[in-house]
């Protein structure tokens, strides 16, 4: 069952006129893989430093408990797996492998919007300038993530379109021929 979201436009190119959907999807997939791997490495290093006592206790560390780091580590490993499936789907032109990434990143984009507004409003109670800046940066991230997701979604839809035509063609070509016994 293909993912079809009404109202979401399907793009023809990734960057206006300079880049194809496939090339743009490959670049986005590899950038996501690099970012996920970097985040996972940093969090693992931080956990190692916490366990070996290389990070002194501070007020910030007391508020951010160890279980948060473990949660972030698990989430970053999950994003690495999702990026691997995305890249396998893009390089192998298999739309179904792109689906887990598209669904998970859609939830992440909605979470980003909610988190930006929620934390920005809370920050406005402390300092209106910081809160407004937080919301503005969050909205810019939301818009860029939405565009990048739309590039990947468009490539997915194009692949689904091609693959469904291929399946219909093969079903038509490979239909069993009924030969009647000639007398």
PDB file of C-alpha atoms in Angstrom:
ATOM      1  CA  UNK A   1       0.000   0.000   0.000  1.00  0.00           C
ATOM      2  CA  UNK A   2       1.675   3.229  -1.134  1.00  0.00           C
ATOM      3  CA  UNK A   3       1.864   6.267   1.111  1.00  0.00           C
ATOM      4  CA  UNK A   4      -0.296   8.977  -0.420  1.00  0.00           C
ATOM      5  CA  UNK A   5      -0.960  12.158   1.489  1.00  0.00           C
ATOM      6  CA  UNK A   6      -3.618  14.395  -0.061  1.00  0.00           C
ATOM      7  CA  UNK A   7      -2.569  17.990  -0.530  1.00  0.00           C
ATOM      8  CA  UNK A   8       1.174  17.302  -0.482  1.00  0.00           C
ATOM      9  CA  UNK A   9       2.633  18.319  -3.838  1.00  0.00           C
ATOM     10  CA  UNK A  10       4.911  15.920  -5.696  1.00  0.00           C
ATOM     11  CA  UNK A  11       7.989  17.760  -6.891  1.00  0.00           C
ATOM     12  CA  UNK A  12       9.696  17.195 -10.246  1.00  0.00           C
ATOM     13  CA  UNK A  13      13.162  18.327  -9.132  1.00  0.00           C
ATOM     14  CA  UNK A  14      14.914  18.533  -5.775  1.00  0.00           C
ATOM     15  CA  UNK A  15      16.313  22.064  -5.963  1.00  0.00           C
ATOM     16  CA  UNK A  16      14.200  23.929  -8.457  1.00  0.00           C
ATOM     17  CA  UNK A  17      16.096  23.263 -11.656  1.00  0.00           C
ATOM     18  CA  UNK A  18      19.555  22.128 -10.599  1.00  0.00           C
ATOM     19  CA  UNK A  19      19.140  18.657  -9.114  1.00  0.00           C
ATOM     20  CA  UNK A  20      17.091  15.552  -9.879  1.00  0.00           C
ATOM     21  CA  UNK A  21      14.902  13.960  -7.228  1.00  0.00           C
ATOM     22  CA  UNK A  22      17.136  10.900  -7.034  1.00  0.00           C
ATOM     23  CA  UNK A  23      20.333  12.909  -6.613  1.00  0.00           C
ATOM     24  CA  UNK A  24      18.693  15.195  -4.040  1.00  0.00           C
ATOM     25  CA  UNK A  25      17.359  12.162  -2.160  1.00  0.00           C
ATOM     26  CA  UNK A  26      20.804  10.560  -2.138  1.00  0.00           C
ATOM     27  CA  UNK A  27      22.379  13.746  -0.776  1.00  0.00           C
ATOM     28  CA  UNK A  28      19.684  14.090   1.906  1.00  0.00           C
ATOM     29  CA  UNK A  29      20.004  10.416   2.833  1.00  0.00           C
ATOM     30  CA  UNK A  30      23.759  10.626   3.247  1.00  0.00           C
ATOM     31  CA  UNK A  31      23.567  13.908   5.173  1.00  0.00           C
ATOM     32  CA  UNK A  32      21.044  12.257   7.501  1.00  0.00           C
ATOM     33  CA  UNK A  33      23.342   9.257   7.916  1.00  0.00           C
ATOM     34  CA  UNK A  34      26.308  11.475   8.739  1.00  0.00           C
ATOM     35  CA  UNK A  35      24.270  13.533  11.230  1.00  0.00           C
ATOM     36  CA  UNK A  36      22.830  10.420  12.907  1.00  0.00           C
ATOM     37  CA  UNK A  37      26.241   8.772  13.159  1.00  0.00           C
ATOM     38  CA  UNK A  38      27.780  11.952  14.540  1.00  0.00           C
ATOM     39  CA  UNK A  39      24.983  12.326  17.126  1.00  0.00           C
ATOM     40  CA  UNK A  40      25.314   8.682  18.146  1.00  0.00           C
ATOM     41  CA  UNK A  41      29.096   9.033  18.521  1.00  0.00           C
ATOM     42  CA  UNK A  42      28.790  12.208  20.604  1.00  0.00           C
ATOM     43  CA  UNK A  43      26.185  10.728  22.920  1.00  0.00           C
ATOM     44  CA  UNK A  44      28.182   7.504  23.326  1.00  0.00           C
ATOM     45  CA  UNK A  45      31.298   9.556  24.122  1.00  0.00           C
ATOM     46  CA  UNK A  46      29.331  11.627  26.644  1.00  0.00           C
ATOM     47  CA  UNK A  47      28.012   8.487  28.347  1.00  0.00           C
ATOM     48  CA  UNK A  48      31.528   7.070  28.472  1.00  0.00           C
ATOM     49  CA  UNK A  49      32.799  10.313  30.008  1.00  0.00           C
ATOM     50  CA  UNK A  50      29.986  10.244  32.581  1.00  0.00           C
ATOM     51  CA  UNK A  51      30.786   6.664  33.606  1.00  0.00           C
ATOM     52  CA  UNK A  52      34.527   7.259  33.863  1.00  0.00           C
ATOM     53  CA  UNK A  53      34.020  10.437  35.904  1.00  0.00           C
ATOM     54  CA  UNK A  54      35.644  12.722  33.337  1.00  0.00           C
ATOM     55  CA  UNK A  55      32.699  15.135  33.449  1.00  0.00           C
ATOM     56  CA  UNK A  56      32.359  16.976  36.757  1.00  0.00           C
ATOM     57  CA  UNK A  57      28.931  17.342  38.318  1.00  0.00           C
ATOM     58  CA  UNK A  58      27.141  20.553  37.519  1.00  0.00           C
ATOM     59  CA  UNK A  59      23.645  21.953  37.866  1.00  0.00           C
ATOM     60  CA  UNK A  60      22.949  21.260  34.176  1.00  0.00           C
ATOM     61  CA  UNK A  61      24.058  17.654  34.555  1.00  0.00           C
ATOM     62  CA  UNK A  62      21.851  17.169  37.608  1.00  0.00           C
ATOM     63  CA  UNK A  63      18.757  18.315  35.679  1.00  0.00           C
ATOM     64  CA  UNK A  64      19.538  16.117  32.675  1.00  0.00           C
ATOM     65  CA  UNK A  65      19.517  12.592  34.049  1.00  0.00           C
ATOM     66  CA  UNK A  66      21.507   9.670  32.735  1.00  0.00           C
ATOM     67  CA  UNK A  67      18.382   7.979  31.356  1.00  0.00           C
ATOM     68  CA  UNK A  68      17.955  10.909  28.959  1.00  0.00           C
ATOM     69  CA  UNK A  69      21.359  10.164  27.448  1.00  0.00           C
ATOM     70  CA  UNK A  70      20.467   6.508  27.044  1.00  0.00           C
ATOM     71  CA  UNK A  71      17.182   7.484  25.391  1.00  0.00           C
ATOM     72  CA  UNK A  72      19.026   9.813  23.013  1.00  0.00           C
ATOM     73  CA  UNK A  73      21.527   7.065  22.226  1.00  0.00           C
ATOM     74  CA  UNK A  74      18.767   4.586  21.386  1.00  0.00           C
ATOM     75  CA  UNK A  75      16.983   7.193  19.248  1.00  0.00           C
ATOM     76  CA  UNK A  76      20.158   8.052  17.355  1.00  0.00           C
ATOM     77  CA  UNK A  77      20.781   4.341  16.668  1.00  0.00           C
ATOM     78  CA  UNK A  78      17.197   4.080  15.418  1.00  0.00           C
ATOM     79  CA  UNK A  79      17.805   7.029  13.062  1.00  0.00           C
ATOM     80  CA  UNK A  80      20.942   5.316  11.754  1.00  0.00           C
ATOM     81  CA  UNK A  81      18.871   2.214  10.955  1.00  0.00           C
ATOM     82  CA  UNK A  82      16.177   4.356   9.321  1.00  0.00           C
ATOM     83  CA  UNK A  83      18.788   6.157   7.235  1.00  0.00           C
ATOM     84  CA  UNK A  84      20.258   2.823   6.126  1.00  0.00           C
ATOM     85  CA  UNK A  85      16.828   1.647   4.954  1.00  0.00           C
ATOM     86  CA  UNK A  86      16.273   5.001   3.243  1.00  0.00           C
ATOM     87  CA  UNK A  87      19.592   4.806   1.401  1.00  0.00           C
ATOM     88  CA  UNK A  88      18.989   1.174   0.408  1.00  0.00           C
ATOM     89  CA  UNK A  89      15.589   2.205  -0.931  1.00  0.00           C
ATOM     90  CA  UNK A  90      17.016   5.130  -2.879  1.00  0.00           C
ATOM     91  CA  UNK A  91      20.035   3.326  -4.335  1.00  0.00           C
ATOM     92  CA  UNK A  92      18.071   0.152  -5.096  1.00  0.00           C
ATOM     93  CA  UNK A  93      15.032   2.125  -6.253  1.00  0.00           C
ATOM     94  CA  UNK A  94      12.768   0.196  -3.900  1.00  0.00           C
ATOM     95  CA  UNK A  95      10.058   2.490  -2.590  1.00  0.00           C
ATOM     96  CA  UNK A  96       8.960   0.202   0.235  1.00  0.00           C
ATOM     97  CA  UNK A  97      12.354   0.560   1.924  1.00  0.00           C
ATOM     98  CA  UNK A  98      11.910   4.336   2.038  1.00  0.00           C
ATOM     99  CA  UNK A  99       8.583   4.095   3.843  1.00  0.00           C
ATOM    100  CA  UNK A 100       9.837   3.634   7.468  1.00  0.00           C
ATOM    101  CA  UNK A 101      12.027   6.708   7.175  1.00  0.00           C
ATOM    102  CA  UNK A 102       9.266   8.815   5.620  1.00  0.00           C
ATOM    103  CA  UNK A 103       6.768   7.917   8.337  1.00  0.00           C
ATOM    104  CA  UNK A 104       9.215   8.367  11.232  1.00  0.00           C
ATOM    105  CA  UNK A 105      10.534  11.669   9.899  1.00  0.00           C
ATOM    106  CA  UNK A 106       6.994  12.967   9.433  1.00  0.00           C
ATOM    107  CA  UNK A 107       6.350  12.379  13.141  1.00  0.00           C
ATOM    108  CA  UNK A 108       9.686  14.021  13.941  1.00  0.00           C
ATOM    109  CA  UNK A 109       8.790  17.100  11.882  1.00  0.00           C
ATOM    110  CA  UNK A 110       5.472  17.478  13.720  1.00  0.00           C
ATOM    111  CA  UNK A 111       7.325  17.011  17.031  1.00  0.00           C
ATOM    112  CA  UNK A 112       9.793  19.729  16.022  1.00  0.00           C
ATOM    113  CA  UNK A 113       6.970  22.187  15.400  1.00  0.00           C
ATOM    114  CA  UNK A 114       5.243  21.320  18.681  1.00  0.00           C
ATOM    115  CA  UNK A 115       8.499  21.465  20.637  1.00  0.00           C
ATOM    116  CA  UNK A 116       9.528  24.798  19.116  1.00  0.00           C
ATOM    117  CA  UNK A 117       6.246  26.499  19.923  1.00  0.00           C
ATOM    118  CA  UNK A 118       5.888  24.917  23.364  1.00  0.00           C
ATOM    119  CA  UNK A 119       9.424  25.714  24.528  1.00  0.00           C
ATOM    120  CA  UNK A 120       9.360  29.117  22.831  1.00  0.00           C
ATOM    121  CA  UNK A 121       6.207  30.110  24.706  1.00  0.00           C
ATOM    122  CA  UNK A 122       7.751  28.914  27.978  1.00  0.00           C
ATOM    123  CA  UNK A 123      10.924  30.905  27.223  1.00  0.00           C
ATOM    124  CA  UNK A 124       8.806  33.985  26.530  1.00  0.00           C
ATOM    125  CA  UNK A 125       7.681  33.902  30.158  1.00  0.00           C
ATOM    126  CA  UNK A 126      11.362  34.255  31.115  1.00  0.00           C
ATOM    127  CA  UNK A 127      12.608  36.531  28.322  1.00  0.00           C
ATOM    128  CA  UNK A 128      10.416  37.542  25.395  1.00  0.00           C
ATOM    129  CA  UNK A 129      13.332  37.996  22.973  1.00  0.00           C
ATOM    130  CA  UNK A 130      14.789  34.539  23.660  1.00  0.00           C
ATOM    131  CA  UNK A 131      11.374  32.927  23.330  1.00  0.00           C
ATOM    132  CA  UNK A 132      10.624  34.661  20.032  1.00  0.00           C
ATOM    133  CA  UNK A 133      14.058  33.739  18.678  1.00  0.00           C
ATOM    134  CA  UNK A 134      13.553  30.114  19.740  1.00  0.00           C
ATOM    135  CA  UNK A 135      10.204  29.981  17.948  1.00  0.00           C
ATOM    136  CA  UNK A 136      11.641  31.646  14.837  1.00  0.00           C
ATOM    137  CA  UNK A 137      14.594  29.241  14.621  1.00  0.00           C
ATOM    138  CA  UNK A 138      12.259  26.311  15.295  1.00  0.00           C
ATOM    139  CA  UNK A 139       9.945  27.405  12.480  1.00  0.00           C
ATOM    140  CA  UNK A 140      12.887  27.755  10.081  1.00  0.00           C
ATOM    141  CA  UNK A 141      14.008  24.232  10.984  1.00  0.00           C
ATOM    142  CA  UNK A 142      10.419  23.016  10.568  1.00  0.00           C
ATOM    143  CA  UNK A 143      10.138  24.551   7.090  1.00  0.00           C
ATOM    144  CA  UNK A 144      13.508  23.179   5.930  1.00  0.00           C
ATOM    145  CA  UNK A 145      12.725  19.712   7.315  1.00  0.00           C
ATOM    146  CA  UNK A 146       9.354  19.843   5.591  1.00  0.00           C
ATOM    147  CA  UNK A 147      10.944  20.704   2.252  1.00  0.00           C
ATOM    148  CA  UNK A 148      13.580  17.975   2.586  1.00  0.00           C
ATOM    149  CA  UNK A 149      10.851  15.481   3.506  1.00  0.00           C
ATOM    150  CA  UNK A 150       8.858  16.584   0.462  1.00  0.00           C
ATOM    151  CA  UNK A 151      11.867  15.884  -1.795  1.00  0.00           C
ATOM    152  CA  UNK A 152      12.158  12.346  -0.375  1.00  0.00           C
ATOM    153  CA  UNK A 153       8.387  11.849  -0.525  1.00  0.00           C
ATOM    154  CA  UNK A 154       8.326  12.988  -4.164  1.00  0.00           C
ATOM    155  CA  UNK A 155      11.060  10.522  -5.100  1.00  0.00           C
ATOM    156  CA  UNK A 156       9.160   7.800  -3.234  1.00  0.00           C
ATOM    157  CA  UNK A 157       5.955   8.624  -5.136  1.00  0.00           C
ATOM    158  CA  UNK A 158       7.786   8.589  -8.481  1.00  0.00           C
ATOM    159  CA  UNK A 159       9.259   5.179  -7.632  1.00  0.00           C
ATOM    160  CA  UNK A 160       5.841   3.864  -6.580  1.00  0.00           C
ATOM    161  CA  UNK A 161       4.369   5.129  -9.830  1.00  0.00           C
ATOM    162  CA  UNK A 162       7.022   3.397 -11.938  1.00  0.00           C
ATOM    163  CA  UNK A 163       6.861   0.185  -9.930  1.00  0.00           C
ATOM    164  CA  UNK A 164       3.073  -0.025 -10.094  1.00  0.00           C
ATOM    165  CA  UNK A 165       3.230   0.402 -13.893  1.00  0.00           C
ATOM    166  CA  UNK A 166       5.867  -2.345 -14.070  1.00  0.00           C
ATOM    167  CA  UNK A 167       3.719  -4.693 -11.986  1.00  0.00           C
ATOM    168  CA  UNK A 168       0.672  -4.059 -14.173  1.00  0.00           C
ATOM    169  CA  UNK A 169       2.784  -4.622 -17.286  1.00  0.00           C
ATOM    170  CA  UNK A 170       4.247  -7.891 -15.977  1.00  0.00           C
ATOM    171  CA  UNK A 171       0.828  -9.161 -14.935  1.00  0.00           C
ATOM    172  CA  UNK A 172      -0.470  -8.428 -18.420  1.00  0.00           C
ATOM    173  CA  UNK A 173       2.521  -9.958 -20.227  1.00  0.00           C
ATOM    174  CA  UNK A 174       2.791 -13.017 -17.983  1.00  0.00           C
ATOM    175  CA  UNK A 175      -0.866 -13.969 -18.072  1.00  0.00           C
ATOM    176  CA  UNK A 176      -1.247 -17.653 -18.805  1.00  0.00           C
ATOM    177  CA  UNK A 177      -2.372 -18.351 -22.322  1.00  0.00           C
ATOM    178  CA  UNK A 178      -5.274 -20.700 -22.663  1.00  0.00           C
ATOM    179  CA  UNK A 179      -4.795 -23.003 -25.563  1.00  0.00           C
ATOM    180  CA  UNK A 180      -7.715 -25.100 -26.545  1.00  0.00           C
ATOM    181  CA  UNK A 181      -7.176 -28.613 -27.697  1.00  0.00           C
ATOM    182  CA  UNK A 182      -7.412 -28.747 -31.408  1.00  0.00           C
ATOM    183  CA  UNK A 183      -9.362 -31.622 -32.834  1.00  0.00           C
TER     184      UNK A 183
END
